[in-house]
Short mmCIF file of C-alpha atoms in Angstrom, two decimals:
data_model
loop_
_atom_site.label_atom_id
_atom_site.label_comp_id
_atom_site.label_asym_id
_atom_site.label_seq_id
_atom_site.Cartn_x
_atom_site.Cartn_y
_atom_site.Cartn_z
CA GLN Q 1 -85.61 115.42 -51.69
CA SER Q 2 -86.90 118.68 -53.20
CA ALA Q 3 -86.58 122.03 -51.51
CA LEU Q 4 -89.65 123.44 -49.82
CA THR Q 5 -91.36 126.15 -51.87
CA GLN Q 6 -91.24 129.72 -50.65
CA PRO Q 7 -92.08 132.94 -52.50
CA ALA Q 8 -88.92 134.56 -53.81
CA SER Q 9 -89.82 137.92 -52.29
CA VAL Q 10 -92.35 139.71 -50.13
CA SER Q 11 -92.54 143.33 -49.09
CA GLY Q 12 -94.38 145.52 -46.65
CA SER Q 13 -94.33 148.95 -45.09
CA PRO Q 14 -93.24 149.63 -41.53
CA GLY Q 15 -95.99 148.69 -39.10
CA GLN Q 16 -97.72 146.33 -41.51
CA SER Q 17 -97.90 142.54 -41.29
CA ILE Q 18 -96.59 140.09 -43.84
CA THR Q 19 -96.82 136.32 -44.18
CA ILE Q 20 -94.29 134.04 -45.82
CA SER Q 21 -95.52 130.64 -46.93
CA CYS Q 22 -93.52 127.43 -47.06
CA THR Q 23 -95.07 124.58 -49.01
CA GLY Q 24 -93.81 121.04 -48.74
CA THR Q 25 -95.33 117.61 -49.12
CA SER Q 26 -97.02 114.97 -47.02
CA SER Q 27 -93.53 113.53 -46.45
CA ASP Q 28 -92.13 116.57 -44.68
CA VAL Q 29 -94.22 119.59 -43.63
CA GLY Q 30 -97.44 117.62 -43.71
CA SER Q 31 -96.12 114.72 -41.66
CA TYR Q 32 -94.32 116.53 -38.88
CA ASN Q 33 -94.96 119.59 -36.77
CA LEU Q 34 -91.23 120.25 -36.95
CA VAL Q 35 -90.87 123.31 -39.14
CA SER Q 36 -88.34 125.92 -38.10
CA TRP Q 37 -87.72 129.39 -39.50
CA TYR Q 38 -84.44 131.30 -39.83
CA GLN Q 39 -83.68 134.95 -40.41
CA HIS Q 40 -80.54 135.50 -42.47
CA HIS Q 41 -78.84 138.81 -42.97
CA PRO Q 42 -76.28 138.24 -45.77
CA GLY Q 43 -72.78 137.81 -44.41
CA LYS Q 44 -74.03 136.93 -40.94
CA ALA Q 45 -74.94 133.65 -39.27
CA PRO Q 46 -78.61 132.68 -39.62
CA LYS Q 47 -80.73 133.26 -36.53
CA PHE Q 48 -83.42 130.82 -35.60
CA MET Q 49 -86.79 132.48 -35.04
CA ILE Q 50 -89.43 129.74 -34.78
CA TYR Q 51 -89.28 126.04 -33.99
CA GLU Q 52 -91.79 123.20 -33.94
CA GLY Q 53 -94.05 125.25 -36.15
CA ASN Q 54 -95.14 127.94 -33.75
CA LYS Q 55 -92.74 128.19 -30.80
CA ARG Q 56 -90.46 131.16 -30.28
CA PRO Q 57 -87.04 130.78 -28.64
CA SER Q 58 -86.27 133.18 -25.84
CA GLY Q 59 -85.18 136.56 -27.11
CA VAL Q 60 -87.21 136.48 -30.32
CA SER Q 61 -89.84 139.19 -30.58
CA ASN Q 62 -93.49 138.14 -30.28
CA ARG Q 63 -94.01 139.98 -33.58
CA PHE Q 64 -92.85 136.72 -35.16
CA SER Q 65 -95.31 133.83 -35.23
CA GLY Q 66 -95.62 130.53 -37.04
CA SER Q 67 -98.46 128.30 -38.13
CA LYS Q 68 -99.19 125.30 -40.30
CA SER Q 69 -102.07 124.01 -42.34
CA GLY Q 70 -101.71 120.75 -44.21
CA ASN Q 71 -98.51 120.77 -46.22
CA THR Q 72 -97.96 124.53 -45.85
CA ALA Q 73 -96.26 126.32 -42.98
CA SER Q 74 -96.31 130.09 -42.59
CA LEU Q 75 -94.29 132.76 -40.86
CA THR Q 76 -96.07 135.98 -39.98
CA ILE Q 77 -94.24 139.13 -38.98
CA SER Q 78 -96.43 141.84 -37.52
CA GLY Q 79 -95.53 145.47 -36.90
CA LEU Q 80 -92.81 145.37 -39.57
CA GLN Q 81 -89.60 147.15 -38.67
CA ALA Q 82 -86.68 148.17 -40.86
CA GLU Q 83 -84.40 145.64 -39.14
CA ASP Q 84 -86.70 142.81 -40.19
CA GLU Q 85 -85.42 143.21 -43.75
CA ALA Q 86 -83.55 139.97 -44.42
CA ASP Q 87 -83.82 136.60 -46.10
CA TYR Q 88 -86.07 134.07 -44.38
CA TYR Q 89 -85.79 130.30 -44.69
CA CYS Q 90 -88.10 127.57 -43.54
CA CYS Q 91 -86.80 124.12 -42.74
CA SER Q 92 -88.65 120.89 -42.05
CA TYR Q 93 -87.67 117.52 -40.70
CA SER Q 94 -88.39 115.10 -43.54
CA GLY Q 95 -88.01 111.73 -41.88
CA ALA Q 96 -85.18 109.18 -41.88
CA SER Q 97 -82.94 111.64 -40.03
CA THR Q 98 -82.98 114.14 -42.87
CA TRP Q 99 -83.98 117.77 -43.16
CA VAL Q 100 -84.97 120.01 -46.05
CA PHE Q 101 -84.85 123.80 -46.41
CA GLY Q 102 -87.00 126.14 -48.40
CA GLY Q 103 -85.55 128.21 -51.22
CA GLY Q 104 -85.67 131.38 -49.13
CA THR Q 105 -87.73 134.58 -49.25
CA LYS Q 106 -86.28 138.06 -49.43
CA LEU Q 107 -88.25 140.45 -47.23
CA THR Q 108 -88.10 144.10 -48.20
CA VAL Q 109 -89.35 146.74 -45.79
CA LEU Q 110 -90.49 149.62 -47.98
CA GLN E 1 -72.30 131.54 -23.91
CA VAL E 2 -72.49 129.23 -26.90
CA GLN E 3 -70.16 130.14 -29.74
CA VAL E 4 -69.52 128.39 -33.03
CA VAL E 5 -66.53 129.62 -35.00
CA GLN E 6 -65.56 128.35 -38.44
CA SER E 7 -62.34 128.42 -40.41
CA GLY E 8 -61.65 131.02 -43.05
CA ALA E 9 -62.18 131.19 -46.78
CA GLU E 10 -60.52 128.65 -49.08
CA VAL E 11 -59.75 128.57 -52.79
CA ARG E 12 -59.27 125.26 -54.58
CA LYS E 13 -58.90 124.05 -58.13
CA PRO E 14 -61.42 121.60 -59.63
CA GLY E 15 -60.70 118.05 -58.53
CA ALA E 16 -59.06 119.11 -55.28
CA SER E 17 -60.27 118.61 -51.69
CA VAL E 18 -60.91 121.02 -48.87
CA LYS E 19 -61.53 120.65 -45.14
CA VAL E 20 -63.57 123.22 -43.20
CA SER E 21 -63.52 123.34 -39.41
CA CYS E 22 -66.19 124.32 -36.89
CA LYS E 23 -65.12 124.94 -33.31
CA ALA E 24 -67.78 125.04 -30.61
CA SER E 25 -67.56 126.40 -27.08
CA GLY E 26 -69.80 127.27 -24.16
CA TYR E 27 -71.50 123.88 -23.88
CA THR E 28 -70.74 120.17 -23.66
CA PHE E 29 -69.64 119.43 -27.21
CA SER E 30 -70.67 115.77 -27.38
CA ASP E 31 -74.19 116.37 -26.05
CA TYR E 32 -75.36 117.70 -29.42
CA TYR E 33 -74.99 117.02 -33.13
CA ILE E 34 -73.48 119.31 -35.74
CA HIS E 35 -75.27 119.79 -39.04
CA TRP E 36 -73.69 121.21 -42.18
CA VAL E 37 -75.57 123.48 -44.57
CA ARG E 38 -74.37 125.16 -47.75
CA GLN E 39 -75.46 128.17 -49.74
CA ALA E 40 -74.28 128.55 -53.32
CA PRO E 41 -74.17 132.08 -54.77
CA GLY E 42 -77.68 133.39 -55.33
CA GLN E 43 -79.20 130.17 -54.02
CA GLY E 44 -80.98 129.09 -50.87
CA LEU E 45 -79.80 126.99 -47.97
CA GLU E 46 -79.18 123.30 -48.60
CA TRP E 47 -78.96 120.71 -45.82
CA MET E 48 -75.94 118.42 -46.23
CA GLY E 49 -76.03 116.10 -43.24
CA TRP E 50 -75.11 115.71 -39.59
CA ILE E 51 -72.46 114.18 -37.39
CA ASN E 52 -73.01 112.57 -34.00
CA LEU E 53 -70.27 114.25 -31.97
CA ASN E 54 -70.30 111.45 -29.39
CA SER E 55 -69.89 108.40 -31.66
CA GLY E 56 -68.52 110.10 -34.78
CA GLY E 57 -71.23 108.51 -36.90
CA ALA E 58 -72.56 110.68 -39.70
CA HIS E 59 -75.60 110.81 -41.95
CA TYR E 60 -75.53 112.53 -45.32
CA ALA E 61 -78.14 113.87 -47.69
CA GLN E 62 -78.20 111.61 -50.73
CA LYS E 63 -76.50 114.04 -53.10
CA PHE E 64 -73.47 114.35 -50.80
CA GLN E 65 -72.92 110.66 -50.15
CA GLY E 66 -69.57 109.35 -51.30
CA TRP E 67 -67.70 112.62 -51.70
CA VAL E 68 -68.39 114.48 -48.45
CA SER E 69 -67.07 113.41 -45.07
CA MET E 70 -68.00 114.75 -41.63
CA THR E 71 -65.64 114.07 -38.75
CA ARG E 72 -64.87 115.49 -35.33
CA ASP E 73 -62.12 115.83 -32.76
CA THR E 74 -63.72 115.88 -29.34
CA SER E 75 -60.44 116.83 -27.62
CA ILE E 76 -60.66 120.28 -29.21
CA SER E 77 -64.48 120.48 -29.61
CA THR E 78 -64.16 120.79 -33.36
CA ALA E 79 -66.17 119.31 -36.21
CA TYR E 80 -64.89 119.06 -39.76
CA LEU E 81 -66.42 118.94 -43.21
CA GLU E 82 -64.24 117.53 -45.99
CA LEU E 83 -65.27 117.91 -49.61
CA THR E 84 -63.46 115.91 -52.28
CA SER E 85 -63.41 115.97 -56.09
CA LEU E 86 -64.51 119.57 -56.05
CA LYS E 87 -66.35 121.08 -59.01
CA SER E 88 -67.01 124.72 -59.79
CA ASP E 89 -70.62 124.39 -58.70
CA ASP E 90 -69.44 123.43 -55.22
CA THR E 91 -68.50 127.07 -54.77
CA ALA E 92 -70.59 128.05 -51.76
CA VAL E 93 -70.64 129.22 -48.18
CA TYR E 94 -70.54 126.17 -45.92
CA SER E 95 -72.02 126.62 -42.46
CA CYS E 96 -72.19 124.42 -39.40
CA ALA E 97 -75.07 124.56 -36.95
CA ARG E 98 -75.85 122.87 -33.65
CA GLY E 99 -78.69 120.39 -33.61
CA GLY E 100 -80.29 118.02 -31.15
CA ALA E 101 -78.85 114.61 -30.35
CA PHE E 102 -80.66 111.38 -31.16
CA SER E 103 -81.67 109.32 -28.17
CA GLY E 104 -84.56 107.08 -27.28
CA GLY E 105 -85.86 106.98 -30.83
CA ARG E 106 -86.03 110.71 -31.41
CA PHE E 107 -83.89 113.80 -31.65
CA SER E 108 -83.89 116.06 -28.59
CA PHE E 109 -84.87 118.91 -30.89
CA TYR E 110 -85.32 119.35 -34.62
CA HIS E 111 -84.02 122.85 -35.29
CA PHE E 112 -80.58 124.45 -35.51
CA ASP E 113 -80.06 126.83 -32.64
CA PHE E 114 -76.51 128.14 -33.01
CA TRP E 115 -74.72 128.67 -36.28
CA GLY E 116 -71.18 129.35 -37.37
CA GLN E 117 -70.41 132.41 -39.44
CA GLY E 118 -69.92 130.38 -42.62
CA SER E 119 -66.81 129.46 -44.62
CA LEU E 120 -66.59 130.45 -48.28
CA VAL E 121 -65.14 127.75 -50.49
CA THR E 122 -64.32 128.92 -54.02
CA VAL E 123 -63.59 126.32 -56.68
CA SER E 124 -61.92 127.87 -59.69
CA SER E 125 -59.24 126.94 -62.18
#
């Protein structure tokens, strides 16, 4: 069970939009619309931002959106703000009651 | 409100065992599962497995089978992760997170909505 592939880092200026990709296989991302995304500020508990690919839990800004195409899921953050600077992880259900995370992406707000 | 609070940092020597706790409150404990996730220094998140808080049954990722044990005590709404035969590369932050329960052939949800603050386990001689 290999980790999902995410870019190690992305950056953007305040107000811009960025997209973080999350590439899996036909056994995980490609088979299920069950990708979730987590924002992680080091030293704090991860916060879940997106579930089932493109749904936002209550309280999460609509600047965060998710999508999927084939074996790749994506998280887009629009109107970047300084507080968005964090590590972001995707996670997919991978069948047989197992889950797999991505390697994480460090977002820097310039 | 839902809260998940974990035990504090631990230091162990190689070959030893450690048990991390995860106490939940603000909801009916047995209605959900608890998943365990670890993050080694400089690495990403790694899913370890889950425990059914109602039955006590657990399911582990392949690499953790045989040396990791997930248990719970419903009387105090606490889940436990026990790691045995520790090696230096087991040094990591271990976190618990609430997940959906399995019923009727599917999980009620497939994400992790509330997380503990993480417990650092350091394995060093």
